[in-house]
Coordinates of C-alpha atoms in Angstrom, one line a residue:
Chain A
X21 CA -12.7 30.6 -11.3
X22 CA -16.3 30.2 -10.6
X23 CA -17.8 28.8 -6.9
X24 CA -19.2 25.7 -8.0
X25 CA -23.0 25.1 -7.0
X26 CA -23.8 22.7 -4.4
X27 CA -26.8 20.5 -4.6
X28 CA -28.5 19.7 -1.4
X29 CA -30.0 16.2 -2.6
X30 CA -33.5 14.9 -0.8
X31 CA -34.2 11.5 0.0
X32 CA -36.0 9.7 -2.5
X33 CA -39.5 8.5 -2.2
X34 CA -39.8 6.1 -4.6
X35 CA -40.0 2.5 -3.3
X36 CA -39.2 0.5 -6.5
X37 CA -36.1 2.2 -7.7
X38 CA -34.8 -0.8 -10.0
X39 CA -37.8 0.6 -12.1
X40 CA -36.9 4.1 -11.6
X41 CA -33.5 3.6 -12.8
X42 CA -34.6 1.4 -15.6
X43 CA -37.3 4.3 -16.5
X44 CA -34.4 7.3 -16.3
X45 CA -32.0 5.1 -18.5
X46 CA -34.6 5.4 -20.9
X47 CA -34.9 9.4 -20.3
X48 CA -31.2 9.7 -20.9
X49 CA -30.8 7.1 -23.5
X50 CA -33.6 9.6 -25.8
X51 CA -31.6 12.4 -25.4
X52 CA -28.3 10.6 -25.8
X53 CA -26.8 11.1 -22.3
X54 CA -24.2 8.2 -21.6
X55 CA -24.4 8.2 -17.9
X56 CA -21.2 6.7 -15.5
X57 CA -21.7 5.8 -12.4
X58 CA -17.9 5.5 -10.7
X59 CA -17.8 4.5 -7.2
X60 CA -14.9 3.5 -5.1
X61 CA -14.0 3.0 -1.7
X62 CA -12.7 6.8 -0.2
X63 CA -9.5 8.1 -1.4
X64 CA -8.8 5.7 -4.0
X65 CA -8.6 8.2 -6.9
X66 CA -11.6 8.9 -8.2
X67 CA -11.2 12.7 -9.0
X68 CA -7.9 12.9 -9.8
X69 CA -9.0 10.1 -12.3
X70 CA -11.6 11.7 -13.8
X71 CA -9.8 14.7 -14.3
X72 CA -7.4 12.8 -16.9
X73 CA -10.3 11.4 -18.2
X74 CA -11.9 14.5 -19.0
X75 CA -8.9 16.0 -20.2
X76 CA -8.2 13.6 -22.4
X77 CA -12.0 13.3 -23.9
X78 CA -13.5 16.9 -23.7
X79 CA -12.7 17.6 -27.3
X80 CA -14.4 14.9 -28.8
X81 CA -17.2 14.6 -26.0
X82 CA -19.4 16.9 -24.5
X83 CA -18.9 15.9 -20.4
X84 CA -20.6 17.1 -17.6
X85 CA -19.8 15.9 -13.8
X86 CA -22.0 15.4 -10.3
X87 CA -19.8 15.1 -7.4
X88 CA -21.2 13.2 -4.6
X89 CA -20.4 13.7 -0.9
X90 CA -21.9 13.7 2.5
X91 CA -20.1 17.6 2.6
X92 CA -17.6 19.7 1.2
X93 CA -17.1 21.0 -2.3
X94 CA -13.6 19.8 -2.7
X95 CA -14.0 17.4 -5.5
X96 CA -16.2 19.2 -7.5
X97 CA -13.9 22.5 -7.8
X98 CA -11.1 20.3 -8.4
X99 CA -12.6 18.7 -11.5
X100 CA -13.8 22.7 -12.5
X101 CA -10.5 24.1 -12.1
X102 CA -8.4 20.7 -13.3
X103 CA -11.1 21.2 -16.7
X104 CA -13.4 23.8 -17.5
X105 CA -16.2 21.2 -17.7
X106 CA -19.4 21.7 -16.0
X107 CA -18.9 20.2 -12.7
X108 CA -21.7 20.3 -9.6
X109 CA -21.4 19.0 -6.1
X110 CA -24.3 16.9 -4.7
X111 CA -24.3 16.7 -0.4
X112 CA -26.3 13.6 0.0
X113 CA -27.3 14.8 3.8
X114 CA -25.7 12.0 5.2
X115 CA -26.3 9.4 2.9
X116 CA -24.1 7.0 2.1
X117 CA -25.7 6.2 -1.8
X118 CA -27.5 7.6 -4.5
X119 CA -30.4 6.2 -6.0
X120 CA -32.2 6.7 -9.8
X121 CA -34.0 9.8 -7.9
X122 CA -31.2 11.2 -5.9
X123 CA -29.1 10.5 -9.4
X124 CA -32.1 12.4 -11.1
X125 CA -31.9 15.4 -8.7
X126 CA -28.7 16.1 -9.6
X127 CA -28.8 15.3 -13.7
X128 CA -31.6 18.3 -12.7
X129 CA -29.1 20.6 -12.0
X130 CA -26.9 20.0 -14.7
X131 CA -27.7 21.3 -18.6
X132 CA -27.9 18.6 -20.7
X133 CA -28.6 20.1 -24.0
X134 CA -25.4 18.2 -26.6
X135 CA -24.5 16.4 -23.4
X136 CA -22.7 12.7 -24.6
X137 CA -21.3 11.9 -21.4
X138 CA -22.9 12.7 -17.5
X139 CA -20.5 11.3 -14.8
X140 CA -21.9 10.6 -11.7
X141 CA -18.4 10.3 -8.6
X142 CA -20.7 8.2 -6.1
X143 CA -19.9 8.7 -2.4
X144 CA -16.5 6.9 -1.6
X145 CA -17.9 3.6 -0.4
X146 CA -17.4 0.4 -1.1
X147 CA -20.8 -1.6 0.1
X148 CA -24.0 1.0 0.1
X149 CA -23.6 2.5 -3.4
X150 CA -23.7 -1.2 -5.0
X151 CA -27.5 -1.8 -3.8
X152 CA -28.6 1.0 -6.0
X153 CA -29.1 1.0 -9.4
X154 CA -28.7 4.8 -10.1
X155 CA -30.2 4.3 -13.9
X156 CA -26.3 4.5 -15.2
X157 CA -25.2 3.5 -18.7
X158 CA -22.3 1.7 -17.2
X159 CA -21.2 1.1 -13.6
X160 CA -17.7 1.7 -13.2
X161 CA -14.9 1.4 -9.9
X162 CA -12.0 2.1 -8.8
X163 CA -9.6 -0.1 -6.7
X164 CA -6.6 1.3 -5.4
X165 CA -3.5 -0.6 -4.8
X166 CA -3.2 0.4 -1.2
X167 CA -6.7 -1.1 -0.1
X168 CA -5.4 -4.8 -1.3
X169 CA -6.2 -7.2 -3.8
X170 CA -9.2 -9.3 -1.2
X171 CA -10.8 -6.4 -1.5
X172 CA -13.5 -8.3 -4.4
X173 CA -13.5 -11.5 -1.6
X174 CA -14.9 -8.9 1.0
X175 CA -17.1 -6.5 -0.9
X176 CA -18.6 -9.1 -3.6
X177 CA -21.6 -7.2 -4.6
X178 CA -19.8 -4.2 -5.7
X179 CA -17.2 -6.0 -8.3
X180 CA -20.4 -7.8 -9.1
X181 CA -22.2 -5.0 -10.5
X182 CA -19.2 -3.3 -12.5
X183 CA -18.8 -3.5 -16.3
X184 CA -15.1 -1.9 -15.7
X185 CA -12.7 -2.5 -12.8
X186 CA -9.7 0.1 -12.8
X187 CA -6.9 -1.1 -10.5
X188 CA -5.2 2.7 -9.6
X189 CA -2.2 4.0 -7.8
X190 CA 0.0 1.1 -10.0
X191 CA 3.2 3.2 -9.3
X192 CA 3.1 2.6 -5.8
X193 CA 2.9 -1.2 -6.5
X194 CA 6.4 -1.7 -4.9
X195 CA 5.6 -0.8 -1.7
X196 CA 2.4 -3.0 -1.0
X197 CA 1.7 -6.7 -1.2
X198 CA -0.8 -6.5 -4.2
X199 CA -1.0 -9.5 -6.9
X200 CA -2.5 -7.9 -9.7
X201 CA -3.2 -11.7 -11.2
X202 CA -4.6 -12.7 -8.1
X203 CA -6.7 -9.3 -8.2
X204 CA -7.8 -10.3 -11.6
X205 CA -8.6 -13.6 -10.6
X206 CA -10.6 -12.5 -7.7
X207 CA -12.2 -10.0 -9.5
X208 CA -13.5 -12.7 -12.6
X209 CA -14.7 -14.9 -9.3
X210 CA -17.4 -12.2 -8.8
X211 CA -17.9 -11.5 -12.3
X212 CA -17.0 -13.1 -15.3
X213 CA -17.6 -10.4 -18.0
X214 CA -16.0 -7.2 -16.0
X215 CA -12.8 -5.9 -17.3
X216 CA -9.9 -4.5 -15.3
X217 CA -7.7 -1.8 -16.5
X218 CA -4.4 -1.0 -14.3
X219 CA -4.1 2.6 -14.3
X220 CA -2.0 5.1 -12.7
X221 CA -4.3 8.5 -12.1
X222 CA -1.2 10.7 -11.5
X223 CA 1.3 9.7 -14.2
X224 CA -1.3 9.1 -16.5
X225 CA -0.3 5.4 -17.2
X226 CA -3.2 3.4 -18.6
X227 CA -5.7 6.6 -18.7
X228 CA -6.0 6.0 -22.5
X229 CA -7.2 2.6 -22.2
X230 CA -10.1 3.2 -19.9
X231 CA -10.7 6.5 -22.7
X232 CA -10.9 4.1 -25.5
X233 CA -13.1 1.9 -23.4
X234 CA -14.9 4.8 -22.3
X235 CA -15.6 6.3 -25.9
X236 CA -16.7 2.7 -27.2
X237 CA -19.2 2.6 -24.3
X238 CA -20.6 6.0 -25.5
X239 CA -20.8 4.9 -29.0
X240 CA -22.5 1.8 -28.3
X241 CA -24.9 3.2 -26.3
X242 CA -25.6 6.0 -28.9
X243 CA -26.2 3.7 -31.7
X244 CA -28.0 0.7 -29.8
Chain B
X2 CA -4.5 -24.0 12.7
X3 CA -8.0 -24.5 14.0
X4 CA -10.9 -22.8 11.4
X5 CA -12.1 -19.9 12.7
X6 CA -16.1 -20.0 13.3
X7 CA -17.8 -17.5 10.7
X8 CA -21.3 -16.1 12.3
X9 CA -24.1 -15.3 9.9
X10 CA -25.8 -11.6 12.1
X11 CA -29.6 -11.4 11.9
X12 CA -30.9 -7.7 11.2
X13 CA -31.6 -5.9 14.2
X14 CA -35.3 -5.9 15.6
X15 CA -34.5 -3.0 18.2
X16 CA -36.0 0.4 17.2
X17 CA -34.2 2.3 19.5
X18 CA -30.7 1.2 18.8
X19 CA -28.7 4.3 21.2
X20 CA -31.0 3.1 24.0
X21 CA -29.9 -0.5 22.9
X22 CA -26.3 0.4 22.9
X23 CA -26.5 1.9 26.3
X24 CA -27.8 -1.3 27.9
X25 CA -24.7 -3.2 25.9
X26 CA -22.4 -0.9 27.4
X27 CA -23.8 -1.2 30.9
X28 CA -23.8 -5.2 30.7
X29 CA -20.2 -5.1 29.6
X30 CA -19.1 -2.9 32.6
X31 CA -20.4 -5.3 34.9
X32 CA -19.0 -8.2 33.3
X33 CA -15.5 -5.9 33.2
X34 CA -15.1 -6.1 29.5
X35 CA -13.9 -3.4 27.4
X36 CA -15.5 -2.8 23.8
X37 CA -13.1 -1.5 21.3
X38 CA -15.0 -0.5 17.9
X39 CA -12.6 -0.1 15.3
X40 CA -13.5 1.5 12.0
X41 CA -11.7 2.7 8.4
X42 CA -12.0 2.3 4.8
X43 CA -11.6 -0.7 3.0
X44 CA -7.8 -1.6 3.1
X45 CA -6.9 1.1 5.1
X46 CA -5.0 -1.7 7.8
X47 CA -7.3 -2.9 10.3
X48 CA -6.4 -6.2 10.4
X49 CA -2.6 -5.8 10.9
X50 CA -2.8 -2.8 12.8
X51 CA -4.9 -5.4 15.3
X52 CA -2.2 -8.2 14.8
X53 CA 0.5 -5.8 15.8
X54 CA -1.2 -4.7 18.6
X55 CA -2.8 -7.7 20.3
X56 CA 0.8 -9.4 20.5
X57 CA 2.0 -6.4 22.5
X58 CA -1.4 -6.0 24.8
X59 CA -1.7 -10.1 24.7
X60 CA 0.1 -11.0 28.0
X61 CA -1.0 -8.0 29.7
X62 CA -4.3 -8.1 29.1
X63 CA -6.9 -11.0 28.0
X64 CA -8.2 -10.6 24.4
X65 CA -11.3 -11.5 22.3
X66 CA -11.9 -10.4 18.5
X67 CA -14.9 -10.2 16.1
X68 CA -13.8 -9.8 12.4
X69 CA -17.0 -8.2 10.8
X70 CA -17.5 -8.2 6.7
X71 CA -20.0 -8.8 4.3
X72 CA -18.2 -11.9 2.9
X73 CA -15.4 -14.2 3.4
X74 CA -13.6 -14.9 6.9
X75 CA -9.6 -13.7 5.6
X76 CA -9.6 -11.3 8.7
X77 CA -10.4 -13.6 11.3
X78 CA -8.0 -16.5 10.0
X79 CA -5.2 -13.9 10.1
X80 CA -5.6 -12.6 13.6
X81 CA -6.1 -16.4 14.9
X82 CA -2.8 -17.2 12.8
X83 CA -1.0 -14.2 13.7
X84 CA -2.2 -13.8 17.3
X85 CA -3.4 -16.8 18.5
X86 CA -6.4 -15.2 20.4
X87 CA -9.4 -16.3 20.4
X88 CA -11.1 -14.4 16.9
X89 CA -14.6 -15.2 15.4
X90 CA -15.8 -14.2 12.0
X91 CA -19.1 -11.8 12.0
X92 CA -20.5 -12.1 8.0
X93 CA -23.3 -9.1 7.8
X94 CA -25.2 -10.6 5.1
X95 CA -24.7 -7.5 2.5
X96 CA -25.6 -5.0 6.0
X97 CA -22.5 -1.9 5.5
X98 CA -22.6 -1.5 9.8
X99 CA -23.5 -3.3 12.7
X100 CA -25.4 -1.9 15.3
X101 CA -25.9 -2.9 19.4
X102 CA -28.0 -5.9 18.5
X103 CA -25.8 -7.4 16.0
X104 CA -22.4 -6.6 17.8
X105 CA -24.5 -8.4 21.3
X106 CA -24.9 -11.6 18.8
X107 CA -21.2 -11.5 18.2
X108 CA -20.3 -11.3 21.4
X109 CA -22.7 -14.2 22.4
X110 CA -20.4 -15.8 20.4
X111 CA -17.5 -15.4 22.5
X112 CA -16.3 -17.1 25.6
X113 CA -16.4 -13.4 27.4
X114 CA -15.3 -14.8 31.2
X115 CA -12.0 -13.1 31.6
X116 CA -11.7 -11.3 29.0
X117 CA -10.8 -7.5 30.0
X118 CA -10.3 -6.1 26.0
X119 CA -13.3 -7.3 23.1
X120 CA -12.2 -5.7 19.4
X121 CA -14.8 -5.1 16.8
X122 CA -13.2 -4.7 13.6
X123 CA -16.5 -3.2 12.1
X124 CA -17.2 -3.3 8.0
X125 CA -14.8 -1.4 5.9
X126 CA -16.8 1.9 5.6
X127 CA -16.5 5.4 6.7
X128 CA -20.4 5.9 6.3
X129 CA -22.9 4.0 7.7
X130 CA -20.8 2.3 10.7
X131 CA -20.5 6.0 11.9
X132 CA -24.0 6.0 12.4
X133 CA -24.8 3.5 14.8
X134 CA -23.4 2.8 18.5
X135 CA -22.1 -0.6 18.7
X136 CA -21.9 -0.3 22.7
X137 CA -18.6 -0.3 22.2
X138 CA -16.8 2.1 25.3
X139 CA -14.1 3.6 23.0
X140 CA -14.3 4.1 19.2
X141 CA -11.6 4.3 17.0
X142 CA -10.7 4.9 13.5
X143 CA -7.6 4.2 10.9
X144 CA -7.1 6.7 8.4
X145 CA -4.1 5.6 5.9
X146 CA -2.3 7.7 3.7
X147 CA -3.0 7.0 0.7
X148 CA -6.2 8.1 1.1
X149 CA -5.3 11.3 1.9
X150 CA -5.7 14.0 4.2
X151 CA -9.1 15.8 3.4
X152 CA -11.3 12.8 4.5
X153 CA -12.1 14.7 7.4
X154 CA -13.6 17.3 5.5
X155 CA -15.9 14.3 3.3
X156 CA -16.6 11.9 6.3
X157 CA -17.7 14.2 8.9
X158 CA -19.6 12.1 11.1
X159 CA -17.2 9.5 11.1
X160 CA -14.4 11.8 12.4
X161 CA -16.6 13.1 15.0
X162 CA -17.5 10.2 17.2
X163 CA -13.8 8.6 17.1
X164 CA -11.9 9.0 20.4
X165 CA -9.0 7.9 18.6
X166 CA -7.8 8.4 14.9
X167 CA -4.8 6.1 13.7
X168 CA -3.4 7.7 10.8
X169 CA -1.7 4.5 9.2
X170 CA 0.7 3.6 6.5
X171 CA 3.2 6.9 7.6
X172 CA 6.0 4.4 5.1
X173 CA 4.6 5.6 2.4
X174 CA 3.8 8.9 3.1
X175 CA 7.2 9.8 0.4
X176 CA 5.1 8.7 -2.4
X177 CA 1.5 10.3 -1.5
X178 CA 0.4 13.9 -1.3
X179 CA -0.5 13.7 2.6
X180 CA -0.1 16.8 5.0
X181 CA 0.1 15.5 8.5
X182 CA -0.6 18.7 10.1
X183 CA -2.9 19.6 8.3
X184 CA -4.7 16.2 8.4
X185 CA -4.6 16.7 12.1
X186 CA -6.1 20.2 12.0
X187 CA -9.0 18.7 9.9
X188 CA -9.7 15.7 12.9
X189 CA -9.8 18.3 15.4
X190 CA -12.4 20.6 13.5
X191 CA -14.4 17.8 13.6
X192 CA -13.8 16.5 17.1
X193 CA -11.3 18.8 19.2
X194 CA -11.3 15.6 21.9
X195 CA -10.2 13.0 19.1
X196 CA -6.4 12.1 19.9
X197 CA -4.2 11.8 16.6
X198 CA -1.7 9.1 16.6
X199 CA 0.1 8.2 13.2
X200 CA 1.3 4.6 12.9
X201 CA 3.2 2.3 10.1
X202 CA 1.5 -1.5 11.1
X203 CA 3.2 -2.7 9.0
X204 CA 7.0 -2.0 10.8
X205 CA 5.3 -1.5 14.3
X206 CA 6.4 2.3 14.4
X207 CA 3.9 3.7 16.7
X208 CA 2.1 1.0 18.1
X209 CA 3.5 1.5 21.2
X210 CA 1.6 4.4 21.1
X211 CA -1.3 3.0 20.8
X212 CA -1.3 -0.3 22.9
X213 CA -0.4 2.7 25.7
X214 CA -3.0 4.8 25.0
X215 CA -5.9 1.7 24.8
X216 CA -4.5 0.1 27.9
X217 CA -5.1 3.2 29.6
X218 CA -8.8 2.9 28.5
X219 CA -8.8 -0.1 29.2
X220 CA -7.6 0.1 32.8
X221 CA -9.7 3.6 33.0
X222 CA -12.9 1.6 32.3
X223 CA -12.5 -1.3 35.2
X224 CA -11.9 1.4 37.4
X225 CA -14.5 4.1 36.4

C-alpha cells in the first residue's frame, strides 16, 4: 500500500475569506468539483464514515479526500487502505480550522482532473471550524450519540451552518441517555432547513441515505 | 432551585497571556485557592464526572465552579442541582477557550473567601483551550471511549500539558474499539508525567481515584 503524502498547510493571509471561499466555490463549481466539508467534534466517526461513503459511491463518482489534523497520518491511510481513493493528509500546524486558503492548499495537492466529489474531514472540533467558510458545496457534521443530544444548545453556530446533520454511533443508543426527537428538535431550533440522518458508521445502517443525499447534492450542484 | 447566574466574558486585552496567567496563579496562592482546569471533547462527561466528584470532595473541602460554553447554561444548572455548590455560568460569546483574563472575570464572579478547590470546566474542545494557561495550578483532561484511543496521537498539545487524563465512559468500553494500554502508551509519549486514571462517571467506578489524587493537589498546593 502506498505512504500517503502529508501536507504541511500554511496560515492563510487573506483577511476577507468569506470572499475567498465564495471566489474558490466558483473555481470548483467550473470544473465540476462538489466540495464537502464534514466536521465533527473528535472521535465521533468521521473516517470510518466516510469510508462507507466512499465505498458505496466510488463507482458512480470520481472521490478524492483531504484529511485534516493538527498530526498524524492515521486518518488519511485509513480511508487509502479502507478505498483505493486518492486520499491526502493535511497537518494544519496547530490549527484548529481551515479556511478557503488553507482548503485551497490542500485541493492543490490533490488531482482534480474528472474529480465529481473533493471531501474535505475538517479537524475534529466542534466550535473553530464553523467560523470559516472553507468555499464548500455543502457543510456537513457529524454528532455522535455518546457526546449527547444538548450538544446543538452548546455549540449553536456549528448546527447553524450545516445543510446535513448525521446523528452516528445509533447502535450504541441503549447505553446512553440520547433523545433522538429531542436532538431533532434542538437541532431545527438552530436551523430550520438542516436535515438529520441517524446513521450507524460501523454496521452500515443509514449510510445509504446520506449516499442518496450525497449524490443529489452533487447533481444539483452539477446542473445549477 | 435558585437560577444559576450566566456571565457574558469580554475578549482578553492582555498581550502576554502566560505572563498573565502566572500573576493569576500567584494571586490565588495567596488567597489559598486551588485552580482546577478541566478540559475534553464535546460530551466526553465533564459535567458528571464534576457532579460525582464534588459530592465526595464537598465536606472535605470548600468548592466553587465556573461552567464555561459558548451558549446556554445546562452545565451550571446541573452541578447547582446535583451538588448544591455554589456554580456560575461563563457564556464565551462564540470564543472556543478562555485564557487568564477571562477565567480572572469568572472568578470575580465568585464568592472566593474560603474556598480551598475552584473548577473550570473549560469549552468542549481539545484545540484551542490547550493553548492557553488559564492560571489554573493543575490541568486535567477527560478522554471517553468512544472517542477512541488514538487522540493522543491527533491532539498532541492537548495531551501534553494535562497533569491528569481521565479516561471516561470504561461501561461501554464492550461496545467500542478502545485499547487501554495502548491509549495509555500514547498519553505517555506525549507527556511521560501525565497520570492515567480510567473512570465510569456515570456508576462512580473510579472516582475515588480521582477525588484522592486532586485532594492531594489540593492539600500539596496550600502547603507548597
Amino acid at each position: 500500500m502506498d505512504e500517503v503524502r502529508v501536507i504541511e498547510i500554511k496560515k492563510s493571509i487573506f483577511e476577507d475569506n468569506d470572499r475567498d471561499a465564495d471566489r474558490l466555490r466558483g473555481e470548483l463549481k467550473k470544473k465540476g468539483v462538489f466540495l464537502l466539508n464534514l466536521m465533527s467534534s473528535p472521535g465521533s466517526g468521521k473516517t470510518t464514515t466516510l469510508i462507507k461513503t466512499i465505498n458505496a459511491l466510488k463507482d458512480r463518482l470520481n472521490i478524492a479526500v483531504m484529511e485534516a489534523d493538527i498530526d498524524s497520518d492515521v486518518d488519511a491511510k485509513k480511508i487509502l487502505e479502507g478505498t483505493g481513493v486518492p486520499s491526502i493528509q493535511l497537518h494544519t500546524g496547530g490549527m484548529c480550522h481551515l479556511d478557503a486558503e488553507m482548503t485551497r492548499q490542500g485541493l492543490d495537492n490533490l488531482d482534480l482532473e474528472n474529480v465529481d466529489l473533493a471531501i474535505l474531514e475538517n479537524v475534529g472540533n466542534l466550535v473553530c471550524p464553523a467560523e470559516f467558510d472553507t468555499g464548500s458545496s455543502k457543510n456537513c457534521m457529524i454528532l455522535s450519540v455518546p457526546e449527547g443530544h444538548d450538544k446543538p444548545l452548546k455549540y449553536p453556530l456549528m448546527f447553524s451552518i450545516c445543510d446535513l446533520v448525521l446523528v452516528n454511533k445509533i447502535d450504541v443508543m441503549p447505553y446512553f441517555d440520547f433523545d433522538l426527537d429531542l436532538c431533532g428538535k434542538y437541532v431545527h431550533m438552530r436551523n430550520p432547513k438542516a436535515q438529520v440522518i441517524p446513521i450507524c458508521a460501523k454496521t452500515g445502517e443509514g449510510i445509504e441515505r446520506f449516499t442518496t443525499w450525497l449524490e443529489d447534492q452533487v447533481k444539483d450542484w452539477k446542473e445549477s
